[in-house]
Amino acid sequence: MGAPRPSPEPHPVGSRAMLPYNIDHVALAVHDLDAALADLLRLYGVVADRREHVPEQGVEEAMVPVGGSHLQLLQPTSPDSPVGRFLARRGEGLHHVAFAVVDLDAALDHLRAAGVPLVDEEPRIGGGGSRIAFVHPAAFAGTLVELVEVRAS
Ligand code: CO
Protein backbone atom coordinates (compact mmCIF):
# COMPACT_ATOMS: atom_id res chain seq x y z
CA MET A 1 0.00 0.00 0.00
CA GLY A 2 1.27 3.49 -0.84
CA ALA A 3 4.71 4.53 -1.92
CA PRO A 4 7.60 2.38 -0.81
CA ARG A 5 9.46 3.81 2.14
CA PRO A 6 12.66 5.58 1.20
CA SER A 7 15.70 3.62 2.29
CA PRO A 8 17.25 5.12 5.43
CA GLU A 9 19.93 7.76 4.96
CA PRO A 10 23.42 6.66 5.88
CA HIS A 11 23.96 7.68 9.49
CA PRO A 12 26.09 10.83 9.87
CA VAL A 13 28.41 9.10 12.32
CA GLY A 14 28.73 5.60 11.00
CA SER A 15 27.27 2.16 10.71
CA ARG A 16 24.13 1.49 12.69
CA ALA A 17 25.67 -1.75 13.95
CA MET A 18 27.97 0.22 16.24
CA LEU A 19 25.36 2.71 17.49
CA PRO A 20 23.28 2.21 20.63
CA TYR A 21 19.83 0.94 19.75
CA ASN A 22 18.48 0.56 23.26
CA ILE A 23 19.25 1.33 26.87
CA ASP A 24 20.19 -2.15 28.02
CA HIS A 25 20.20 -1.13 31.66
CA VAL A 26 20.70 1.70 34.11
CA ALA A 27 22.95 0.67 37.00
CA LEU A 28 22.67 1.89 40.57
CA ALA A 29 25.25 1.30 43.29
CA VAL A 30 23.69 0.19 46.57
CA HIS A 31 25.00 -0.77 49.99
CA ASP A 32 22.49 -3.56 50.54
CA LEU A 33 21.13 -5.46 47.56
CA ASP A 34 18.42 -7.28 49.53
CA ALA A 35 17.15 -4.02 51.02
CA ALA A 36 17.18 -2.30 47.61
CA LEU A 37 15.26 -5.18 46.00
CA ALA A 38 12.72 -5.10 48.83
CA ASP A 39 12.27 -1.34 48.33
CA LEU A 40 11.82 -1.77 44.57
CA LEU A 41 9.12 -4.35 45.16
CA ARG A 42 7.36 -2.35 47.85
CA LEU A 43 7.49 0.99 46.02
CA TYR A 44 7.29 0.03 42.35
CA GLY A 45 6.17 -3.60 42.27
CA VAL A 46 9.12 -4.78 40.18
CA VAL A 47 11.26 -7.83 40.91
CA ALA A 48 14.63 -9.15 39.76
CA ASP A 49 14.75 -11.81 37.06
CA ARG A 50 18.46 -12.52 37.49
CA ARG A 51 20.91 -12.29 40.31
CA GLU A 52 24.53 -13.29 40.29
CA HIS A 53 27.92 -12.82 41.84
CA VAL A 54 30.40 -11.39 39.32
CA PRO A 55 33.78 -11.91 41.01
CA GLU A 56 35.76 -10.18 38.22
CA GLN A 57 33.91 -6.96 39.01
CA GLY A 58 33.68 -7.51 42.76
CA VAL A 59 29.92 -7.20 42.80
CA GLU A 60 26.74 -9.02 43.57
CA GLU A 61 24.31 -7.83 40.93
CA ALA A 62 20.60 -8.09 40.24
CA MET A 63 18.76 -7.29 37.03
CA VAL A 64 15.24 -5.95 37.39
CA PRO A 65 13.18 -5.77 34.21
CA VAL A 66 11.25 -2.54 33.73
CA GLY A 67 9.45 -2.28 30.42
CA GLY A 68 11.92 -3.06 27.64
CA SER A 69 14.97 -2.35 29.77
CA HIS A 70 16.45 -3.22 33.15
CA LEU A 71 17.59 -1.62 36.33
CA GLN A 72 20.85 -3.16 37.47
CA LEU A 73 21.59 -3.03 41.18
CA LEU A 74 25.23 -3.40 42.21
CA GLN A 75 26.40 -4.23 45.69
CA PRO A 76 30.17 -4.40 46.12
CA THR A 77 31.58 -7.56 47.64
CA SER A 78 34.66 -5.67 48.82
CA PRO A 79 35.38 -2.01 49.64
CA ASP A 80 38.40 -2.21 47.28
CA SER A 81 36.29 -3.02 44.22
CA PRO A 82 35.46 -0.23 41.76
CA VAL A 83 31.86 -0.11 42.99
CA GLY A 84 33.04 -0.21 46.61
CA ARG A 85 35.26 2.81 45.99
CA PHE A 86 32.44 4.55 44.14
CA LEU A 87 30.08 4.06 47.10
CA ALA A 88 32.64 5.38 49.56
CA ARG A 89 33.25 8.45 47.41
CA ARG A 90 29.79 9.29 46.09
CA GLY A 91 27.27 7.26 48.06
CA GLU A 92 24.40 5.29 46.57
CA GLY A 93 23.03 6.26 43.20
CA LEU A 94 23.61 6.21 39.46
CA HIS A 95 26.73 4.21 38.63
CA HIS A 96 26.51 3.77 34.86
CA VAL A 97 24.24 3.74 31.84
CA ALA A 98 24.51 0.73 29.52
CA PHE A 99 23.80 1.01 25.82
CA ALA A 100 23.03 -2.07 23.75
CA VAL A 101 25.03 -2.26 20.53
CA VAL A 102 25.05 -4.92 17.84
CA ASP A 103 28.80 -4.69 17.11
CA LEU A 104 30.92 -3.87 20.16
CA ASP A 105 34.23 -4.02 18.28
CA ALA A 106 32.99 -1.48 15.74
CA ALA A 107 31.70 0.76 18.54
CA LEU A 108 35.08 0.66 20.33
CA ASP A 109 36.95 1.35 17.07
CA HIS A 110 34.73 4.35 16.51
CA LEU A 111 35.26 5.70 20.05
CA ARG A 112 39.02 5.15 19.81
CA ALA A 113 39.07 7.09 16.55
CA ALA A 114 37.15 9.86 18.34
CA GLY A 115 39.95 10.00 20.93
CA VAL A 116 37.72 8.98 23.81
CA PRO A 117 39.27 7.45 26.94
CA LEU A 118 38.19 3.84 27.33
CA VAL A 119 38.18 1.94 30.61
CA ASP A 120 38.34 -1.30 28.62
CA GLU A 121 40.53 -1.27 25.53
CA GLU A 122 39.29 -4.76 24.76
CA PRO A 123 35.84 -6.25 25.36
CA ARG A 124 35.40 -8.47 28.38
CA ILE A 125 32.67 -10.74 29.63
CA GLY A 126 30.08 -9.21 31.92
CA GLY A 127 27.13 -10.50 33.89
CA GLY A 128 24.94 -12.86 31.89
CA GLY A 129 27.91 -13.75 29.66
CA SER A 130 27.58 -10.69 27.37
CA ARG A 131 30.58 -8.98 25.81
CA ILE A 132 30.89 -5.57 27.40
CA ALA A 133 33.26 -2.61 27.61
CA PHE A 134 33.23 0.52 29.73
CA VAL A 135 33.85 4.04 28.44
CA HIS A 136 35.44 6.54 30.83
CA PRO A 137 33.10 9.11 32.44
CA ALA A 138 35.39 11.89 31.14
CA ALA A 139 34.15 11.04 27.65
CA PHE A 140 30.57 12.15 28.16
CA ALA A 141 28.56 14.02 30.81
CA GLY A 142 30.66 12.72 33.70
CA THR A 143 28.83 9.42 33.33
CA LEU A 144 30.36 5.98 33.09
CA VAL A 145 28.95 4.28 29.99
CA GLU A 146 28.87 0.53 29.45
CA LEU A 147 28.46 -0.91 25.99
CA VAL A 148 26.79 -4.31 25.89
CA GLU A 149 26.86 -6.41 22.77
CA VAL A 150 23.38 -7.78 22.26
CA ARG A 151 23.08 -9.63 19.00
CA ALA A 152 19.70 -10.21 17.47
CA SER A 153 18.75 -13.80 18.24
CO1 CO B 1 26.13 -2.76 33.85
JSON list of C-alpha atoms and ligand atoms in Angstrom, two decimals:
[
{"chain": "A", "resi": 1, "resn": "MET", "atom": "CA", "xyz": [0.00, 0.00, 0.00]},
{"chain": "A", "resi": 2, "resn": "GLY", "atom": "CA", "xyz": [1.27, 3.49, -0.84]},
{"chain": "A", "resi": 3, "resn": "ALA", "atom": "CA", "xyz": [4.71, 4.53, -1.92]},
{"chain": "A", "resi": 4, "resn": "PRO", "atom": "CA", "xyz": [7.60, 2.38, -0.81]},
{"chain": "A", "resi": 5, "resn": "ARG", "atom": "CA", "xyz": [9.46, 3.81, 2.14]},
{"chain": "A", "resi": 6, "resn": "PRO", "atom": "CA", "xyz": [12.66, 5.58, 1.20]},
{"chain": "A", "resi": 7, "resn": "SER", "atom": "CA", "xyz": [15.70, 3.62, 2.29]},
{"chain": "A", "resi": 8, "resn": "PRO", "atom": "CA", "xyz": [17.25, 5.12, 5.43]},
{"chain": "A", "resi": 9, "resn": "GLU", "atom": "CA", "xyz": [19.93, 7.76, 4.96]},
{"chain": "A", "resi": 10, "resn": "PRO", "atom": "CA", "xyz": [23.42, 6.66, 5.88]},
{"chain": "A", "resi": 11, "resn": "HIS", "atom": "CA", "xyz": [23.96, 7.68, 9.49]},
{"chain": "A", "resi": 12, "resn": "PRO", "atom": "CA", "xyz": [26.09, 10.83, 9.87]},
{"chain": "A", "resi": 13, "resn": "VAL", "atom": "CA", "xyz": [28.41, 9.10, 12.32]},
{"chain": "A", "resi": 14, "resn": "GLY", "atom": "CA", "xyz": [28.73, 5.60, 11.00]},
{"chain": "A", "resi": 15, "resn": "SER", "atom": "CA", "xyz": [27.27, 2.16, 10.71]},
{"chain": "A", "resi": 16, "resn": "ARG", "atom": "CA", "xyz": [24.13, 1.49, 12.69]},
{"chain": "A", "resi": 17, "resn": "ALA", "atom": "CA", "xyz": [25.67, -1.75, 13.95]},
{"chain": "A", "resi": 18, "resn": "MET", "atom": "CA", "xyz": [27.97, 0.22, 16.24]},
{"chain": "A", "resi": 19, "resn": "LEU", "atom": "CA", "xyz": [25.36, 2.71, 17.49]},
{"chain": "A", "resi": 20, "resn": "PRO", "atom": "CA", "xyz": [23.28, 2.21, 20.63]},
{"chain": "A", "resi": 21, "resn": "TYR", "atom": "CA", "xyz": [19.83, 0.94, 19.75]},
{"chain": "A", "resi": 22, "resn": "ASN", "atom": "CA", "xyz": [18.48, 0.56, 23.26]},
{"chain": "A", "resi": 23, "resn": "ILE", "atom": "CA", "xyz": [19.25, 1.33, 26.87]},
{"chain": "A", "resi": 24, "resn": "ASP", "atom": "CA", "xyz": [20.19, -2.15, 28.02]},
{"chain": "A", "resi": 25, "resn": "HIS", "atom": "CA", "xyz": [20.20, -1.13, 31.66]},
{"chain": "A", "resi": 26, "resn": "VAL", "atom": "CA", "xyz": [20.70, 1.70, 34.11]},
{"chain": "A", "resi": 27, "resn": "ALA", "atom": "CA", "xyz": [22.95, 0.67, 37.00]},
{"chain": "A", "resi": 28, "resn": "LEU", "atom": "CA", "xyz": [22.67, 1.89, 40.57]},
{"chain": "A", "resi": 29, "resn": "ALA", "atom": "CA", "xyz": [25.25, 1.30, 43.29]},
{"chain": "A", "resi": 30, "resn": "VAL", "atom": "CA", "xyz": [23.69, 0.19, 46.57]},
{"chain": "A", "resi": 31, "resn": "HIS", "atom": "CA", "xyz": [25.00, -0.77, 49.99]},
{"chain": "A", "resi": 32, "resn": "ASP", "atom": "CA", "xyz": [22.49, -3.56, 50.54]},
{"chain": "A", "resi": 33, "resn": "LEU", "atom": "CA", "xyz": [21.13, -5.46, 47.56]},
{"chain": "A", "resi": 34, "resn": "ASP", "atom": "CA", "xyz": [18.42, -7.28, 49.53]},
{"chain": "A", "resi": 35, "resn": "ALA", "atom": "CA", "xyz": [17.15, -4.02, 51.02]},
{"chain": "A", "resi": 36, "resn": "ALA", "atom": "CA", "xyz": [17.18, -2.30, 47.61]},
{"chain": "A", "resi": 37, "resn": "LEU", "atom": "CA", "xyz": [15.26, -5.18, 46.00]},
{"chain": "A", "resi": 38, "resn": "ALA", "atom": "CA", "xyz": [12.72, -5.10, 48.83]},
{"chain": "A", "resi": 39, "resn": "ASP", "atom": "CA", "xyz": [12.27, -1.34, 48.33]},
{"chain": "A", "resi": 40, "resn": "LEU", "atom": "CA", "xyz": [11.82, -1.77, 44.57]},
{"chain": "A", "resi": 41, "resn": "LEU", "atom": "CA", "xyz": [9.12, -4.35, 45.16]},
{"chain": "A", "resi": 42, "resn": "ARG", "atom": "CA", "xyz": [7.36, -2.35, 47.85]},
{"chain": "A", "resi": 43, "resn": "LEU", "atom": "CA", "xyz": [7.49, 0.99, 46.02]},
{"chain": "A", "resi": 44, "resn": "TYR", "atom": "CA", "xyz": [7.29, 0.03, 42.35]},
{"chain": "A", "resi": 45, "resn": "GLY", "atom": "CA", "xyz": [6.17, -3.60, 42.27]},
{"chain": "A", "resi": 46, "resn": "VAL", "atom": "CA", "xyz": [9.12, -4.78, 40.18]},
{"chain": "A", "resi": 47, "resn": "VAL", "atom": "CA", "xyz": [11.26, -7.83, 40.91]},
{"chain": "A", "resi": 48, "resn": "ALA", "atom": "CA", "xyz": [14.63, -9.15, 39.76]},
{"chain": "A", "resi": 49, "resn": "ASP", "atom": "CA", "xyz": [14.75, -11.81, 37.06]},
{"chain": "A", "resi": 50, "resn": "ARG", "atom": "CA", "xyz": [18.46, -12.52, 37.49]},
{"chain": "A", "resi": 51, "resn": "ARG", "atom": "CA", "xyz": [20.91, -12.29, 40.31]},
{"chain": "A", "resi": 52, "resn": "GLU", "atom": "CA", "xyz": [24.53, -13.29, 40.29]},
{"chain": "A", "resi": 53, "resn": "HIS", "atom": "CA", "xyz": [27.92, -12.82, 41.84]},
{"chain": "A", "resi": 54, "resn": "VAL", "atom": "CA", "xyz": [30.40, -11.39, 39.32]},
{"chain": "A", "resi": 55, "resn": "PRO", "atom": "CA", "xyz": [33.78, -11.91, 41.01]},
{"chain": "A", "resi": 56, "resn": "GLU", "atom": "CA", "xyz": [35.76, -10.18, 38.22]},
{"chain": "A", "resi": 57, "resn": "GLN", "atom": "CA", "xyz": [33.91, -6.96, 39.01]},
{"chain": "A", "resi": 58, "resn": "GLY", "atom": "CA", "xyz": [33.68, -7.51, 42.76]},
{"chain": "A", "resi": 59, "resn": "VAL", "atom": "CA", "xyz": [29.92, -7.20, 42.80]},
{"chain": "A", "resi": 60, "resn": "GLU", "atom": "CA", "xyz": [26.74, -9.02, 43.57]},
{"chain": "A", "resi": 61, "resn": "GLU", "atom": "CA", "xyz": [24.31, -7.83, 40.93]},
{"chain": "A", "resi": 62, "resn": "ALA", "atom": "CA", "xyz": [20.60, -8.09, 40.24]},
{"chain": "A", "resi": 63, "resn": "MET", "atom": "CA", "xyz": [18.76, -7.29, 37.03]},
{"chain": "A", "resi": 64, "resn": "VAL", "atom": "CA", "xyz": [15.24, -5.95, 37.39]},
{"chain": "A", "resi": 65, "resn": "PRO", "atom": "CA", "xyz": [13.18, -5.77, 34.21]},
{"chain": "A", "resi": 66, "resn": "VAL", "atom": "CA", "xyz": [11.25, -2.54, 33.73]},
{"chain": "A", "resi": 67, "resn": "GLY", "atom": "CA", "xyz": [9.45, -2.28, 30.42]},
{"chain": "A", "resi": 68, "resn": "GLY", "atom": "CA", "xyz": [11.92, -3.06, 27.64]},
{"chain": "A", "resi": 69, "resn": "SER", "atom": "CA", "xyz": [14.97, -2.35, 29.77]},
{"chain": "A", "resi": 70, "resn": "HIS", "atom": "CA", "xyz": [16.45, -3.22, 33.15]},
{"chain": "A", "resi": 71, "resn": "LEU", "atom": "CA", "xyz": [17.59, -1.62, 36.33]},
{"chain": "A", "resi": 72, "resn": "GLN", "atom": "CA", "xyz": [20.85, -3.16, 37.47]},
{"chain": "A", "resi": 73, "resn": "LEU", "atom": "CA", "xyz": [21.59, -3.03, 41.18]},
{"chain": "A", "resi": 74, "resn": "LEU", "atom": "CA", "xyz": [25.23, -3.40, 42.21]},
{"chain": "A", "resi": 75, "resn": "GLN", "atom": "CA", "xyz": [26.40, -4.23, 45.69]},
{"chain": "A", "resi": 76, "resn": "PRO", "atom": "CA", "xyz": [30.17, -4.40, 46.12]},
{"chain": "A", "resi": 77, "resn": "THR", "atom": "CA", "xyz": [31.58, -7.56, 47.64]},
{"chain": "A", "resi": 78, "resn": "SER", "atom": "CA", "xyz": [34.66, -5.67, 48.82]},
{"chain": "A", "resi": 79, "resn": "PRO", "atom": "CA", "xyz": [35.38, -2.01, 49.64]},
{"chain": "A", "resi": 80, "resn": "ASP", "atom": "CA", "xyz": [38.40, -2.21, 47.28]},
{"chain": "A", "resi": 81, "resn": "SER", "atom": "CA", "xyz": [36.29, -3.02, 44.22]},
{"chain": "A", "resi": 82, "resn": "PRO", "atom": "CA", "xyz": [35.46, -0.23, 41.76]},
{"chain": "A", "resi": 83, "resn": "VAL", "atom": "CA", "xyz": [31.86, -0.11, 42.99]},
{"chain": "A", "resi": 84, "resn": "GLY", "atom": "CA", "xyz": [33.04, -0.21, 46.61]},
{"chain": "A", "resi": 85, "resn": "ARG", "atom": "CA", "xyz": [35.26, 2.81, 45.99]},
{"chain": "A", "resi": 86, "resn": "PHE", "atom": "CA", "xyz": [32.44, 4.55, 44.14]},
{"chain": "A", "resi": 87, "resn": "LEU", "atom": "CA", "xyz": [30.08, 4.06, 47.10]},
{"chain": "A", "resi": 88, "resn": "ALA", "atom": "CA", "xyz": [32.64, 5.38, 49.56]},
{"chain": "A", "resi": 89, "resn": "ARG", "atom": "CA", "xyz": [33.25, 8.45, 47.41]},
{"chain": "A", "resi": 90, "resn": "ARG", "atom": "CA", "xyz": [29.79, 9.29, 46.09]},
{"chain": "A", "resi": 91, "resn": "GLY", "atom": "CA", "xyz": [27.27, 7.26, 48.06]},
{"chain": "A", "resi": 92, "resn": "GLU", "atom": "CA", "xyz": [24.40, 5.29, 46.57]},
{"chain": "A", "resi": 93, "resn": "GLY", "atom": "CA", "xyz": [23.03, 6.26, 43.20]},
{"chain": "A", "resi": 94, "resn": "LEU", "atom": "CA", "xyz": [23.61, 6.21, 39.46]},
{"chain": "A", "resi": 95, "resn": "HIS", "atom": "CA", "xyz": [26.73, 4.21, 38.63]},
{"chain": "A", "resi": 96, "resn": "HIS", "atom": "CA", "xyz": [26.51, 3.77, 34.86]},
{"chain": "A", "resi": 97, "resn": "VAL", "atom": "CA", "xyz": [24.24, 3.74, 31.84]},
{"chain": "A", "resi": 98, "resn": "ALA", "atom": "CA", "xyz": [24.51, 0.73, 29.52]},
{"chain": "A", "resi": 99, "resn": "PHE", "atom": "CA", "xyz": [23.80, 1.01, 25.82]},
{"chain": "A", "resi": 100, "resn": "ALA", "atom": "CA", "xyz": [23.03, -2.07, 23.75]},
{"chain": "A", "resi": 101, "resn": "VAL", "atom": "CA", "xyz": [25.03, -2.26, 20.53]},
{"chain": "A", "resi": 102, "resn": "VAL", "atom": "CA", "xyz": [25.05, -4.92, 17.84]},
{"chain": "A", "resi": 103, "resn": "ASP", "atom": "CA", "xyz": [28.80, -4.69, 17.11]},
{"chain": "A", "resi": 104, "resn": "LEU", "atom": "CA", "xyz": [30.92, -3.87, 20.16]},
{"chain": "A", "resi": 105, "resn": "ASP", "atom": "CA", "xyz": [34.23, -4.02, 18.28]},
{"chain": "A", "resi": 106, "resn": "ALA", "atom": "CA", "xyz": [32.99, -1.48, 15.74]},
{"chain": "A", "resi": 107, "resn": "ALA", "atom": "CA", "xyz": [31.70, 0.76, 18.54]},
{"chain": "A", "resi": 108, "resn": "LEU", "atom": "CA", "xyz": [35.08, 0.66, 20.33]},
{"chain": "A", "resi": 109, "resn": "ASP", "atom": "CA", "xyz": [36.95, 1.35, 17.07]},
{"chain": "A", "resi": 110, "resn": "HIS", "atom": "CA", "xyz": [34.73, 4.35, 16.51]},
{"chain": "A", "resi": 111, "resn": "LEU", "atom": "CA", "xyz": [35.26, 5.70, 20.05]},
{"chain": "A", "resi": 112, "resn": "ARG", "atom": "CA", "xyz": [39.02, 5.15, 19.81]},
{"chain": "A", "resi": 113, "resn": "ALA", "atom": "CA", "xyz": [39.07, 7.09, 16.55]},
{"chain": "A", "resi": 114, "resn": "ALA", "atom": "CA", "xyz": [37.15, 9.86, 18.34]},
{"chain": "A", "resi": 115, "resn": "GLY", "atom": "CA", "xyz": [39.95, 10.00, 20.93]},
{"chain": "A", "resi": 116, "resn": "VAL", "atom": "CA", "xyz": [37.72, 8.98, 23.81]},
{"chain": "A", "resi": 117, "resn": "PRO", "atom": "CA", "xyz": [39.27, 7.45, 26.94]},
{"chain": "A", "resi": 118, "resn": "LEU", "atom": "CA", "xyz": [38.19, 3.84, 27.33]},
{"chain": "A", "resi": 119, "resn": "VAL", "atom": "CA", "xyz": [38.18, 1.94, 30.61]},
{"chain": "A", "resi": 120, "resn": "ASP", "atom": "CA", "xyz": [38.34, -1.30, 28.62]},
{"chain": "A", "resi": 121, "resn": "GLU", "atom": "CA", "xyz": [40.53, -1.27, 25.53]},
{"chain": "A", "resi": 122, "resn": "GLU", "atom": "CA", "xyz": [39.29, -4.76, 24.76]},
{"chain": "A", "resi": 123, "resn": "PRO", "atom": "CA", "xyz": [35.84, -6.25, 25.36]},
{"chain": "A", "resi": 124, "resn": "ARG", "atom": "CA", "xyz": [35.40, -8.47, 28.38]},
{"chain": "A", "resi": 125, "resn": "ILE", "atom": "CA", "xyz": [32.67, -10.74, 29.63]},
{"chain": "A", "resi": 126, "resn": "GLY", "atom": "CA", "xyz": [30.08, -9.21, 31.92]},
{"chain": "A", "resi": 127, "resn": "GLY", "atom": "CA", "xyz": [27.13, -10.50, 33.89]},
{"chain": "A", "resi": 128, "resn": "GLY", "atom": "CA", "xyz": [24.94, -12.86, 31.89]},
{"chain": "A", "resi": 129, "resn": "GLY", "atom": "CA", "xyz": [27.91, -13.75, 29.66]},
{"chain": "A", "resi": 130, "resn": "SER", "atom": "CA", "xyz": [27.58, -10.69, 27.37]},
{"chain": "A", "resi": 131, "resn": "ARG", "atom": "CA", "xyz": [30.58, -8.98, 25.81]},
{"chain": "A", "resi": 132, "resn": "ILE", "atom": "CA", "xyz": [30.89, -5.57, 27.40]},
{"chain": "A", "resi": 133, "resn": "ALA", "atom": "CA", "xyz": [33.26, -2.61, 27.61]},
{"chain": "A", "resi": 134, "resn": "PHE", "atom": "CA", "xyz": [33.23, 0.52, 29.73]},
{"chain": "A", "resi": 135, "resn": "VAL", "atom": "CA", "xyz": [33.85, 4.04, 28.44]},
{"chain": "A", "resi": 136, "resn": "HIS", "atom": "CA", "xyz": [35.44, 6.54, 30.83]},
{"chain": "A", "resi": 137, "resn": "PRO", "atom": "CA", "xyz": [33.10, 9.11, 32.44]},
{"chain": "A", "resi": 138, "resn": "ALA", "atom": "CA", "xyz": [35.39, 11.89, 31.14]},
{"chain": "A", "resi": 139, "resn": "ALA", "atom": "CA", "xyz": [34.15, 11.04, 27.65]},
{"chain": "A", "resi": 140, "resn": "PHE", "atom": "CA", "xyz": [30.57, 12.15, 28.16]},
{"chain": "A", "resi": 141, "resn": "ALA", "atom": "CA", "xyz": [28.56, 14.02, 30.81]},
{"chain": "A", "resi": 142, "resn": "GLY", "atom": "CA", "xyz": [30.66, 12.72, 33.70]},
{"chain": "A", "resi": 143, "resn": "THR", "atom": "CA", "xyz": [28.83, 9.42, 33.33]},
{"chain": "A", "resi": 144, "resn": "LEU", "atom": "CA", "xyz": [30.36, 5.98, 33.09]},
{"chain": "A", "resi": 145, "resn": "VAL", "atom": "CA", "xyz": [28.95, 4.28, 29.99]},
{"chain": "A", "resi": 146, "resn": "GLU", "atom": "CA", "xyz": [28.87, 0.53, 29.45]},
{"chain": "A", "resi": 147, "resn": "LEU", "atom": "CA", "xyz": [28.46, -0.91, 25.99]},
{"chain": "A", "resi": 148, "resn": "VAL", "atom": "CA", "xyz": [26.79, -4.31, 25.89]},
{"chain": "A", "resi": 149, "resn": "GLU", "atom": "CA", "xyz": [26.86, -6.41, 22.77]},
{"chain": "A", "resi": 150, "resn": "VAL", "atom": "CA", "xyz": [23.38, -7.78, 22.26]},
{"chain": "A", "resi": 151, "resn": "ARG", "atom": "CA", "xyz": [23.08, -9.63, 19.00]},
{"chain": "A", "resi": 152, "resn": "ALA", "atom": "CA", "xyz": [19.70, -10.21, 17.47]},
{"chain": "A", "resi": 153, "resn": "SER", "atom": "CA", "xyz": [18.75, -13.80, 18.24]},
{"chain": "B", "resi": 1, "resn": "CO", "atom": "CO", "xyz": [26.13, -2.76, 33.85]}
]
